Coordinates of C-alpha atoms and ligand atoms in Angstrom, one line a residue:
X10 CA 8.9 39.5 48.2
X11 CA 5.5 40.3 50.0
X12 CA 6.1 43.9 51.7
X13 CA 2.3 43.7 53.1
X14 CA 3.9 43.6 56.6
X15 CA 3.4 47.2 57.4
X16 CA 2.0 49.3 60.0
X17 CA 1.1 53.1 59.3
X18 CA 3.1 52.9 55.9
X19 CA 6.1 51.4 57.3
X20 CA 7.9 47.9 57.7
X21 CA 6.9 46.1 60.8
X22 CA 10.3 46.5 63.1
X23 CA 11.4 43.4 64.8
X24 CA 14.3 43.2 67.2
X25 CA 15.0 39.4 67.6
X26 CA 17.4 39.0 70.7
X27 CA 19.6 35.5 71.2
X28 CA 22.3 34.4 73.3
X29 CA 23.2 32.4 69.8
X30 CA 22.9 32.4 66.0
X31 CA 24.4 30.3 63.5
X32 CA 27.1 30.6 61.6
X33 CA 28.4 33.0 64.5
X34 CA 27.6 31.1 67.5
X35 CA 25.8 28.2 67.8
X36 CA 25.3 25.5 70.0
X37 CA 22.3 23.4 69.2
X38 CA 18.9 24.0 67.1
X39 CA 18.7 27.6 68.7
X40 CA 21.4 28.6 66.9
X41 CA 19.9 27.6 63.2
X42 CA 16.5 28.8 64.0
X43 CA 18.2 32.6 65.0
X44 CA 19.2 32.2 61.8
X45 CA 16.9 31.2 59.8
X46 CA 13.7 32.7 61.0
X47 CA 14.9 36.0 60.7
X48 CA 16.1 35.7 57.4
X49 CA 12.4 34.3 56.4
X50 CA 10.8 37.3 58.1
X51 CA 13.1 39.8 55.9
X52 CA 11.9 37.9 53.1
X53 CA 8.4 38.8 54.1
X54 CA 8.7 42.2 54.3
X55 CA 9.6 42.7 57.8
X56 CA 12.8 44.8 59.2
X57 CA 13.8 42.1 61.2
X58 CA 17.1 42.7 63.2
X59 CA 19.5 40.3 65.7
X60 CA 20.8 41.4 69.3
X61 CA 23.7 39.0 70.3
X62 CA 26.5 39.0 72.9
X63 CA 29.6 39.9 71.6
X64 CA 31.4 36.3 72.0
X65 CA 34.8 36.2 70.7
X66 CA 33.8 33.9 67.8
X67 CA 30.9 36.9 67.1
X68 CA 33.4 39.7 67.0
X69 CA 35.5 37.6 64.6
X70 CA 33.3 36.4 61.6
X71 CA 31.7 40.3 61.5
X72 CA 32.6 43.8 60.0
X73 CA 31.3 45.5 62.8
X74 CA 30.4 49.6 62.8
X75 CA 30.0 51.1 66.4
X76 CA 26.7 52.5 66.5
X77 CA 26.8 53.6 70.4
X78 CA 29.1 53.8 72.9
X79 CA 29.4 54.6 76.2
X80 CA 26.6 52.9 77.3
X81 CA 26.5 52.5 81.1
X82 CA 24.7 49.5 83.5
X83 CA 25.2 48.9 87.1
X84 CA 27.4 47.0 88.1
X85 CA 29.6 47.0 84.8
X86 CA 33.0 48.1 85.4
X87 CA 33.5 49.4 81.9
X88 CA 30.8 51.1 79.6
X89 CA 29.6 48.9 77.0
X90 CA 29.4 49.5 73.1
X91 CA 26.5 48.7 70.9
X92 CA 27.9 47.7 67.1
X93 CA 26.0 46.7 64.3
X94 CA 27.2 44.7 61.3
X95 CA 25.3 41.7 59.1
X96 CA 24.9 38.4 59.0
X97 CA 27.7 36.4 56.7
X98 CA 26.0 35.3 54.0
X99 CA 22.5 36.5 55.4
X100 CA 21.0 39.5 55.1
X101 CA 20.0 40.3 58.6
X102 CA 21.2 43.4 60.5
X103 CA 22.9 42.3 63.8
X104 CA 23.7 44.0 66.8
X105 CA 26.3 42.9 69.1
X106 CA 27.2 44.1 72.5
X107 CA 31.1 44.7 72.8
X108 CA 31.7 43.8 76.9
X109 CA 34.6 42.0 77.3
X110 CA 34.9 42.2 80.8
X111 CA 31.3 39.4 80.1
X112 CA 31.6 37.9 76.7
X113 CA 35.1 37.7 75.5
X114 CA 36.6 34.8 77.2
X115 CA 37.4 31.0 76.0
X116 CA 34.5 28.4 76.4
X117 CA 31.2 28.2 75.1
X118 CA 28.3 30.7 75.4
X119 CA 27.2 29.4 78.7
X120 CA 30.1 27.4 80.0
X121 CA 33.7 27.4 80.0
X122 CA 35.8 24.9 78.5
X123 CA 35.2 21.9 81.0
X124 CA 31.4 22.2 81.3
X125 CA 30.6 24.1 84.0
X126 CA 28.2 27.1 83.6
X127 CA 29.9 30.9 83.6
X128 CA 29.6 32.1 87.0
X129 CA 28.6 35.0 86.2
X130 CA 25.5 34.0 83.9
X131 CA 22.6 36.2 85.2
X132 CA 24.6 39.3 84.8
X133 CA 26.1 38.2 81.4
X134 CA 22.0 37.4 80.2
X135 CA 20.2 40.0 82.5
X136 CA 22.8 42.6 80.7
X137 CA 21.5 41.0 77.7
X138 CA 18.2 41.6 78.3
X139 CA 19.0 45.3 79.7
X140 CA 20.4 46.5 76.1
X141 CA 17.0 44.8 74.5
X142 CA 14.9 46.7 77.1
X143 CA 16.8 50.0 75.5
X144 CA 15.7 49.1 72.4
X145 CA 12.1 48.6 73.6
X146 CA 12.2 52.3 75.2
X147 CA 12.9 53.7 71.6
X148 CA 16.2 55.2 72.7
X149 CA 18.6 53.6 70.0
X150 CA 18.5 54.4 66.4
X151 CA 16.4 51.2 65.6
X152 CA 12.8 51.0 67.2
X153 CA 11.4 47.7 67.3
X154 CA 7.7 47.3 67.3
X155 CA 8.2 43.8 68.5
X156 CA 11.3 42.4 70.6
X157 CA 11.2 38.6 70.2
X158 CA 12.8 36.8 72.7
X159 CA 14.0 33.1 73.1
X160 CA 14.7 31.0 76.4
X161 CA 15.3 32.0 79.4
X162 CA 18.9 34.3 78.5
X163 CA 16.5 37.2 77.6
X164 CA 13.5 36.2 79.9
X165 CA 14.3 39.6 81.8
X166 CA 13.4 41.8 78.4
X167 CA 9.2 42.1 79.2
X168 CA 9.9 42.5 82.6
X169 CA 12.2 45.3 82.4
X170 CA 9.8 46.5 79.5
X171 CA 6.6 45.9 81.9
X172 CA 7.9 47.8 84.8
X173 CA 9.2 50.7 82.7
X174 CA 6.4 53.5 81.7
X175 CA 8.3 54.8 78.3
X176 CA 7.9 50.9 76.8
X177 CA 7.1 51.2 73.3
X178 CA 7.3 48.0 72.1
X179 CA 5.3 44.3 72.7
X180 CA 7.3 41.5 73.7
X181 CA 6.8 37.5 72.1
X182 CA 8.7 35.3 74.4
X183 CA 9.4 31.5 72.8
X184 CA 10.4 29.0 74.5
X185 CA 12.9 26.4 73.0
X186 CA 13.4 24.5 75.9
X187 CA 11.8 24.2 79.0
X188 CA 14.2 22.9 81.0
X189 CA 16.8 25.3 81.2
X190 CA 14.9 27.5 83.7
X191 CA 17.7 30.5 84.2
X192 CA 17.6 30.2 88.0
X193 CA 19.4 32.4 89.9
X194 CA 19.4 34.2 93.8
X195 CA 17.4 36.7 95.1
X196 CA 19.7 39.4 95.0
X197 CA 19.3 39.4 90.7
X198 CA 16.3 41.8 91.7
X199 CA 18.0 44.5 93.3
X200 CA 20.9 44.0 90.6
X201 CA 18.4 44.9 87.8
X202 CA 16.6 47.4 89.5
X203 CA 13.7 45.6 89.7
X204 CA 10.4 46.0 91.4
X205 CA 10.0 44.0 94.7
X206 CA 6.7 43.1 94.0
X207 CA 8.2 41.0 90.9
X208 CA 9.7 38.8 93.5
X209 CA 6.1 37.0 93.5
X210 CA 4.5 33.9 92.6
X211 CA 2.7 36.4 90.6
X212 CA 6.0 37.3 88.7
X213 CA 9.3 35.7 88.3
X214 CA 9.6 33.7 91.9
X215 CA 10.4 30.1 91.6
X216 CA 10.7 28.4 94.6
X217 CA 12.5 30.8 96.3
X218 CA 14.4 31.6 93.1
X219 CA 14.5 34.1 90.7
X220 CA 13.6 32.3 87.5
X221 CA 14.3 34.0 83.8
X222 CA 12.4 31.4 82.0
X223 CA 9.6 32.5 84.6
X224 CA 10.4 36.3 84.2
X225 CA 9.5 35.7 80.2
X226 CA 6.3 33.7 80.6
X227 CA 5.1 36.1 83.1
X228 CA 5.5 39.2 81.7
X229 CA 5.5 38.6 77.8
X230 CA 2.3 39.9 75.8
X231 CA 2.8 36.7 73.7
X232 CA 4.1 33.0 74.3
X233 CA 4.9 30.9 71.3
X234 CA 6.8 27.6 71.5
X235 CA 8.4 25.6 68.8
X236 CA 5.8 22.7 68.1
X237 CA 2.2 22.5 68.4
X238 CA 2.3 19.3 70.0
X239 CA 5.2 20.7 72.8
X240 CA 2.6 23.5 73.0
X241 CA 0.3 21.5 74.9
X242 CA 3.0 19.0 76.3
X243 CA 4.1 22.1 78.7
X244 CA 0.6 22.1 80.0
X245 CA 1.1 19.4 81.9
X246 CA 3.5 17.9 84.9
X247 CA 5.2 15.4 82.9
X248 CA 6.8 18.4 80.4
X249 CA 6.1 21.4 82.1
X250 CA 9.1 21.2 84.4
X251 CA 7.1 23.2 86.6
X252 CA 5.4 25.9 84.7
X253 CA 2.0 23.6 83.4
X254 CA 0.2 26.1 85.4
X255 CA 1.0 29.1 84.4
X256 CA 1.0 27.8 81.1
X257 CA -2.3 26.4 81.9
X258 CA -3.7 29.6 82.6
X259 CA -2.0 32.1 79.7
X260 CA -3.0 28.9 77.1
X261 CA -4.8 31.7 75.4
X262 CA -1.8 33.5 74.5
X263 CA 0.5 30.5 73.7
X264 CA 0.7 29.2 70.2
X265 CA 2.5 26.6 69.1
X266 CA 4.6 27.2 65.7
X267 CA 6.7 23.8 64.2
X268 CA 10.2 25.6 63.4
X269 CA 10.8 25.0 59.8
X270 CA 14.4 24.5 58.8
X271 CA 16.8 26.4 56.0
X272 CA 16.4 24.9 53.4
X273 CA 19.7 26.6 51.8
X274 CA 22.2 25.2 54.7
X275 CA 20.7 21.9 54.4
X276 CA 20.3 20.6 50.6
X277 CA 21.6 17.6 49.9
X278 CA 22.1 18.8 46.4
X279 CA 24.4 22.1 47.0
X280 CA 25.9 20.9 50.5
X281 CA 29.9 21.9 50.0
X282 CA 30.5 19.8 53.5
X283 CA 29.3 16.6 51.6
X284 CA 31.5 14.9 48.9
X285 CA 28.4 13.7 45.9
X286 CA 25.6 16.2 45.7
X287 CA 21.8 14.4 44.9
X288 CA 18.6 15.2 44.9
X289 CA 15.5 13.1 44.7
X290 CA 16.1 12.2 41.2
X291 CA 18.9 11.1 41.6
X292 CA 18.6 9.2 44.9
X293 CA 21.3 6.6 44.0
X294 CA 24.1 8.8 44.1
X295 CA 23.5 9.1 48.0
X296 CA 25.1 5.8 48.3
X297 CA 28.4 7.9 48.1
X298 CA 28.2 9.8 50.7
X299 CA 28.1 6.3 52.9
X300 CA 31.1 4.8 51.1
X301 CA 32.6 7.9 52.2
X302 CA 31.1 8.5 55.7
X303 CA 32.7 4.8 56.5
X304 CA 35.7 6.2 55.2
X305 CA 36.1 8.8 57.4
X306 CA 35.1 6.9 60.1
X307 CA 37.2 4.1 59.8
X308 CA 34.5 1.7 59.0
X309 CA 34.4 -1.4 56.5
X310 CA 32.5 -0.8 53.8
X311 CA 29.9 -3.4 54.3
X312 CA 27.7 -3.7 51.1
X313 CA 24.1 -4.1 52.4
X314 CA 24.6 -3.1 55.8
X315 CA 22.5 0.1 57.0
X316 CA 24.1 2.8 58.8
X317 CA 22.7 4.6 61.7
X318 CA 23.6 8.3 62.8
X319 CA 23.1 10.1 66.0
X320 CA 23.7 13.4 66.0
X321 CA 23.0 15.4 69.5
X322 CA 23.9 17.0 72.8
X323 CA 24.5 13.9 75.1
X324 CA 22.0 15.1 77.5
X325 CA 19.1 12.9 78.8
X326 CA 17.0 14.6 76.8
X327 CA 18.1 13.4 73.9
X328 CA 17.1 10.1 75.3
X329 CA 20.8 8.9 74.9
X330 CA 20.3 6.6 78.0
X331 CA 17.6 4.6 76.0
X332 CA 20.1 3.9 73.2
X333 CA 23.4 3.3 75.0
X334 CA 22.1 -0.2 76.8
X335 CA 20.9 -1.6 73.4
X336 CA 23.8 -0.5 71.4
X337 CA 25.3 -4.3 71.2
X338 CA 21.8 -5.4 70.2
X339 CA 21.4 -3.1 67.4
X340 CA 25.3 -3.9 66.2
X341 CA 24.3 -7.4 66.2
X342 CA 21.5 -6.9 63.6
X343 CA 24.5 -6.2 61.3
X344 CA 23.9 -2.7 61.1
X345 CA 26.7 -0.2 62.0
X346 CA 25.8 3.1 63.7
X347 CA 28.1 6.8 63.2
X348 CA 27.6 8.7 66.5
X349 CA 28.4 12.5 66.8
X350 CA 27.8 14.7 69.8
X351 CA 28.7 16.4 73.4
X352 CA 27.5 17.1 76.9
X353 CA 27.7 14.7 80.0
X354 CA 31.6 13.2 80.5
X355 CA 29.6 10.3 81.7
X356 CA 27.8 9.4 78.1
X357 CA 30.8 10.8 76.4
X358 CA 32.6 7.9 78.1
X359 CA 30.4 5.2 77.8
X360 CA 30.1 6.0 74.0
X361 CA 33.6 6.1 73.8
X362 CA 34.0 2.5 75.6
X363 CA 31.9 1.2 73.6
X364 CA 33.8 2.0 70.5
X365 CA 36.5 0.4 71.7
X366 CA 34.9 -2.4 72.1
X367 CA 33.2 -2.6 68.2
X368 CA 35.9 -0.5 66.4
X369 CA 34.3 -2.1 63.2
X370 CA 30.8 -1.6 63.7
X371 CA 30.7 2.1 65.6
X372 CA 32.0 5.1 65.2
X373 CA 31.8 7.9 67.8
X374 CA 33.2 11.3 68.1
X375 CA 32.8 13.7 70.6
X376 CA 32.9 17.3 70.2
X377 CA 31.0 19.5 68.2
X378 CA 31.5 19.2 64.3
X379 CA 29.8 20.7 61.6
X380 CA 31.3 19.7 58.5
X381 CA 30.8 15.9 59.8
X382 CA 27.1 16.6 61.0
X383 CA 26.3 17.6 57.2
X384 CA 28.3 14.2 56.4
X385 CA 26.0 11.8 58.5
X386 CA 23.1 13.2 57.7
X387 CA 24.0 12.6 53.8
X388 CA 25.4 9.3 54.4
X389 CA 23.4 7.5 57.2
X390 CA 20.2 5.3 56.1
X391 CA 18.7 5.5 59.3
X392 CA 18.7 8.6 61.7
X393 CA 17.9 7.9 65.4
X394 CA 16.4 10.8 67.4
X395 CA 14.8 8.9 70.6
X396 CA 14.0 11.9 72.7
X397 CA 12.4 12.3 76.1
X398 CA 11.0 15.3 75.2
X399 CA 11.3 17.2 72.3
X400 CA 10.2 20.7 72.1
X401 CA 10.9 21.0 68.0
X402 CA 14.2 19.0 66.8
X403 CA 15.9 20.0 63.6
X404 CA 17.9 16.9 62.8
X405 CA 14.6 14.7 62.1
X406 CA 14.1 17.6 59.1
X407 CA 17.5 17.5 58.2
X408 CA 17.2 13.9 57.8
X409 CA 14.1 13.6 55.9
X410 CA 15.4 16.4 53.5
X411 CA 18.5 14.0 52.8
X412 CA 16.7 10.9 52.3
X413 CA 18.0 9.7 55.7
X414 CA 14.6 7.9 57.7
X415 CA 14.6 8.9 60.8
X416 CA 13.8 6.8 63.9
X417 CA 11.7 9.1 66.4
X418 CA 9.8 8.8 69.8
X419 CA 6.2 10.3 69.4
X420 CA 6.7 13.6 71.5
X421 CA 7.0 17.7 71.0
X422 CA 7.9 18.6 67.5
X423 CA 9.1 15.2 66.5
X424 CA 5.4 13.8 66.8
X425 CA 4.2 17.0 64.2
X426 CA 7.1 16.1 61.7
X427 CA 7.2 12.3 61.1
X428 CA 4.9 10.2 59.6
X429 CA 5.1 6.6 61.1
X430 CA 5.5 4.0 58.3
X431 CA 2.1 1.9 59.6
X432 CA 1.0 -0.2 56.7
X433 CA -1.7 2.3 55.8
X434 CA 1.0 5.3 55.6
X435 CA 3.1 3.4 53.0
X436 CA 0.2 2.4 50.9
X437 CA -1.2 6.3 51.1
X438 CA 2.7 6.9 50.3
X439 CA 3.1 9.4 53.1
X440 CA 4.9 7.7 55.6
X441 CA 8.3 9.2 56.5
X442 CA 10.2 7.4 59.2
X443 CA 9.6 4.9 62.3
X444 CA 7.9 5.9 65.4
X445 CA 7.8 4.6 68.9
X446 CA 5.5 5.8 72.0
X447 CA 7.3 4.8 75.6
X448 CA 10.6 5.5 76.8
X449 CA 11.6 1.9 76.9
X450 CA 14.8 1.2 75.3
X451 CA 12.9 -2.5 74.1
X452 CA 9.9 -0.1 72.3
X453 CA 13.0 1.4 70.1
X454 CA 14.7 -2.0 69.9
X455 CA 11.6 -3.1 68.5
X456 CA 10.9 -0.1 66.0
X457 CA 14.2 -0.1 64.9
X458 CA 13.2 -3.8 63.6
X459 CA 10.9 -2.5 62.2
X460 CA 13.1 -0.4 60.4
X461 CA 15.4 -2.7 59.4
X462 CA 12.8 -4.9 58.0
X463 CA 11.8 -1.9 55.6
X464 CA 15.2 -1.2 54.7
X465 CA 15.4 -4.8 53.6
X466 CA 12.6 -4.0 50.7
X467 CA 14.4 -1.6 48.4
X468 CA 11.1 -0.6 47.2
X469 CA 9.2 0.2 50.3
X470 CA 12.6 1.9 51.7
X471 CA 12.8 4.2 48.3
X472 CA 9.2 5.7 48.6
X473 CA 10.2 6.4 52.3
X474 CA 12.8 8.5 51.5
X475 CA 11.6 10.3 48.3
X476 CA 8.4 10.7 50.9
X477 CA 10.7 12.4 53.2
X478 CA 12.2 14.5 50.8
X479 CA 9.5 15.7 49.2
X480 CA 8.4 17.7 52.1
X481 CA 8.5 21.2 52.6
X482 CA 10.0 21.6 56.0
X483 CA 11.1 24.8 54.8
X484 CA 10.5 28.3 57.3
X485 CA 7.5 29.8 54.8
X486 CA 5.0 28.6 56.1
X487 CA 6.2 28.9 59.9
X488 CA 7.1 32.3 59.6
X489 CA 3.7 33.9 58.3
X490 CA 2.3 32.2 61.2
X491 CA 5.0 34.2 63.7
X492 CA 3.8 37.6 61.6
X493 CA 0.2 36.8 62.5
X494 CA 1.2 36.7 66.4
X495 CA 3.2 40.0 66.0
X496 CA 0.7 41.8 63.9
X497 CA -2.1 40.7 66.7
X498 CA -0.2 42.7 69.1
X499 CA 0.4 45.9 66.9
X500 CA -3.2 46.7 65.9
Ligands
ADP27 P1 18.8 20.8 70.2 O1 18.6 22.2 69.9 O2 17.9 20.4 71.4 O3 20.1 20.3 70.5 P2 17.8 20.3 67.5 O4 17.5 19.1 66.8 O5 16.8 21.4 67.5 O6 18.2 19.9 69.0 O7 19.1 21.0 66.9 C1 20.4 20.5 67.0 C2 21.3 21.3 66.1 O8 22.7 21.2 66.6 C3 21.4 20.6 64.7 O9 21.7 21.6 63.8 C4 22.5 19.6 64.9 O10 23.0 19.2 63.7 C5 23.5 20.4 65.7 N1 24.4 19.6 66.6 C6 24.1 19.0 67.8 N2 25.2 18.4 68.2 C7 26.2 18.6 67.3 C8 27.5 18.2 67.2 N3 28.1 17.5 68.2 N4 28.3 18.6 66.2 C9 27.7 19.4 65.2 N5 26.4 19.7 65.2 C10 25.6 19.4 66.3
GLC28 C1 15.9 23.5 71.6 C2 15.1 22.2 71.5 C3 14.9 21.7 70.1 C4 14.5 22.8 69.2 C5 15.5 23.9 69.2 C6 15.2 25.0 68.3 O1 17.2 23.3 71.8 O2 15.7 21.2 72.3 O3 13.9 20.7 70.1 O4 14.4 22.3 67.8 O5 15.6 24.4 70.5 O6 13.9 25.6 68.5

């Protein structure tokens, strides 16, 4: 452990606040990276703590002490209670806010049960923000140097802090996602007891809209996002869903940082969720995991055939709507493809359609699963990740790490991760998957082709896996290079 993470003798406090964390609550990469990162940072030296709703699923996997009660926000109809209990199998400090009358209730974090977004959302995130901001005043027991925030659920913490005089503490807002903006009406100002003059272009106005997302890049001494390359993709129209300029003009104070992934959860050697454990040495044994993936599935085992996974939200992000036209073309090269994920009813159905019509050749299931997300990634040869945009994306590390080459458009994080297998990559034996540029489902027709053809050469397909695996994608590196933003702020 390095403890050199100190300020006047002390630990550097950190108070990183999530609307999700894995294994508690998770719904996409958010949800590892709450986990993870923190965890690295404790490992460094720093007190880094969690803030988190208190979801039903929260208040069930924790022993949870009360540290405060009685803590009263406008317009609440019941004081809230501030617990504190730690991570399962972690050793993180977490703080979760007991409110039932805004957290306990079936659904998801953000939506209920048939997809629509909680109603109530700005109160349920601005109240978020609201028990950070006490944090950041130094009232509760724990006084963070630094609160860390992440998308727009706790965009409101530096502006509360900003507006408020007794601030102690600097704020790092990162951005996973630019295009969930956390729009809401006018009327979140006076709700909030916030200044007027925040209602500005020069503050958290969008179009007429109050804007978390906007509230965070405003007002936030520091703006990191998950991938160098995403970093500079933001700065302009086609990514920056609006924000290129103000991004544009705080690039001084935006750094990008490449999430890394845990390295613990995903290890194709000690995974419990997969049935044969390997490592690089002892590659072959991988083969397993596909017998048994098909079995699960319902698929033939077909001896030489490669299988494909998907794992992922079915959002157009995800660049789903490339893949689903050319599904019949890529079952036709003989391959067969394991599809997991959730999100639009309209891709869930066309997926689902589609199944029915190659019951032999593709497998889908829809919902969220993540026993059978560690079982594609061990078993699929080939991992398709086509995004539109990609800020970071954790599945193209999971797949690497697993010997599973991943298929990837060259944008945001997935562009800093793989290596495209171009001739010259193989022969410098550093190549690590297949890359395409456009969003044309013929450009990933093509590279999957590509792919295939590789996968036809044992040899060349061997190297790009023990390529891939050999990496460290693990959160080391990444997470020194979060203290070095925090400790700029402190001194
Ligand atoms: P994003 O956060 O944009 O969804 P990432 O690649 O960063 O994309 O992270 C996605 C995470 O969510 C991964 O851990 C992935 O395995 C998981 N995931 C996505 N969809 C599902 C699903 N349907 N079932 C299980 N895990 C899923
Ligand atoms: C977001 C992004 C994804 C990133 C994840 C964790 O959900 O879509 O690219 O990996 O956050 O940072």
């Amino acid at each position: 452990m390095d403890n050199k993470h100190t300020i006047n003798g002390s630990k550097l406090r950190l108070l990183f606040v999530t609307s999700e964390a894995y294994p508690l609550v998770k719904t996409g990469g958010l949800g590892d990276v709450s986990y993870a990162l923190p965890n690295a940072l404790r490992q460094l030296g720093l007190d880094a703590r969690l803030l988190l709703p208190g979801y039903p699923t929260v208040l069930e996997q924790l022993s949870l002490v009360e540290v405060h009660e009685n803590i009263r926000f406008y317009p609440l109809q019941n004081p809230l209670r501030l617990l504190v209990g730690t991570m399962p199998g972690g050793i993180t400090p977490v703080y979760v806010i007991e409110c039932p009358e805004l957290y306990e209730r079936d659904g998801g974090p953000y939506q209920d049960s048939s997809g629509t977004d909680w109603e109530d959302n700005a109160l349920r995130f601005g109240i978020l923000s609201k028990v950070a901001a006490l944090f950041g005043d130094h009232n509760l027991l724990f006084k963070p140097d630094i609160i860390h925030c992440n998308d727009w659920q706790t965009g409101l913490v530096p502006a509360f802090l900003k507006f408020n005089p007794k601030s102690r503490a600097q704020t790092v807002m990162s951005i996973h996602n630019m295009a969930y903006q956390g729009l809401f009406g006018t009327e979140v100002i006076n709700l909030f007891g916030l200044p007027p003059e925040s209602f500005s272009i020069f503050g958290l106005e969008y179009y007429g809209k109050v804007s978390f997302l906007k509230a965070g890049l405003f007002y936030a001494d520091w703006i990191t996002t998950v991938s160098p390359t995403y970093a500079k993709d933001i700065q302009t129209a086609e990514y920056g869903c609006g924000f290129e300029g103000l991004l544009t003009q705080r690039n001084q104070q935006l750094t990008g940082i490449v999430n890394g992934i845990d390295t613990n959860v995903w290890d194709p050697k000690t995974d419990t969720y997969i049935s044969h454990s390997y490592d690089v040495k002892n590659l072959p044994a991988k083969f397993r995991n596909t017998q048994a993936l098909r079995k699960k599935l319902k698929l033939p085992q077909l001896k030489n055939a490669p299988l494909i996974g998907m794992i992922t939200r079915l959002t157009e992000q995800k660049g789903i709507d490339l893949v689903l036209p050319i599904i019949p073309d890529i079952l036709k090269t003989g391959a067969q493809m394991a599809i997991l994920g959730s999100g639009d009813k309209n891709f869930e159905k066309r997926l689902q359609a589609l199944a029915a019509l190659y019951p032999n050749k593709l497998s889908v299931t829809i919902g969220y699963n993540e026993e059978l997300s560690h079982q594609i990634e061990a078993g699929a040869n080939i991992f398709l990740m086509p995004s539109k945009f990609e800020p970071c994306g954790l599945n193209q590390m999971y797949s690497m790490r697993y010997g599973t080459v991943p298929i990837v458009r060259r944008t945001g994080g997935l562009a800093d991760t793989v290596i495209d297998a171009t001739p010259e990559n193989i022969k410098k034996q550093i190549a690590t998957g297949f890359v395409f540029e456009t969003k044309s489902s013929t450009e990933l027709l093509a590279c999957l082709h590509r792919a295939l053809q590789s996968f036809r050469n044992k040899k060349t397909w061997r190297q790009l896996q023990i390529n891939g695996m050999k990496r460290d994608f693990s959160w080391h590196t990444s997470a020194k290079q979060y203290v070095s933003v925090y400790e700029s702020l402190i001194v």
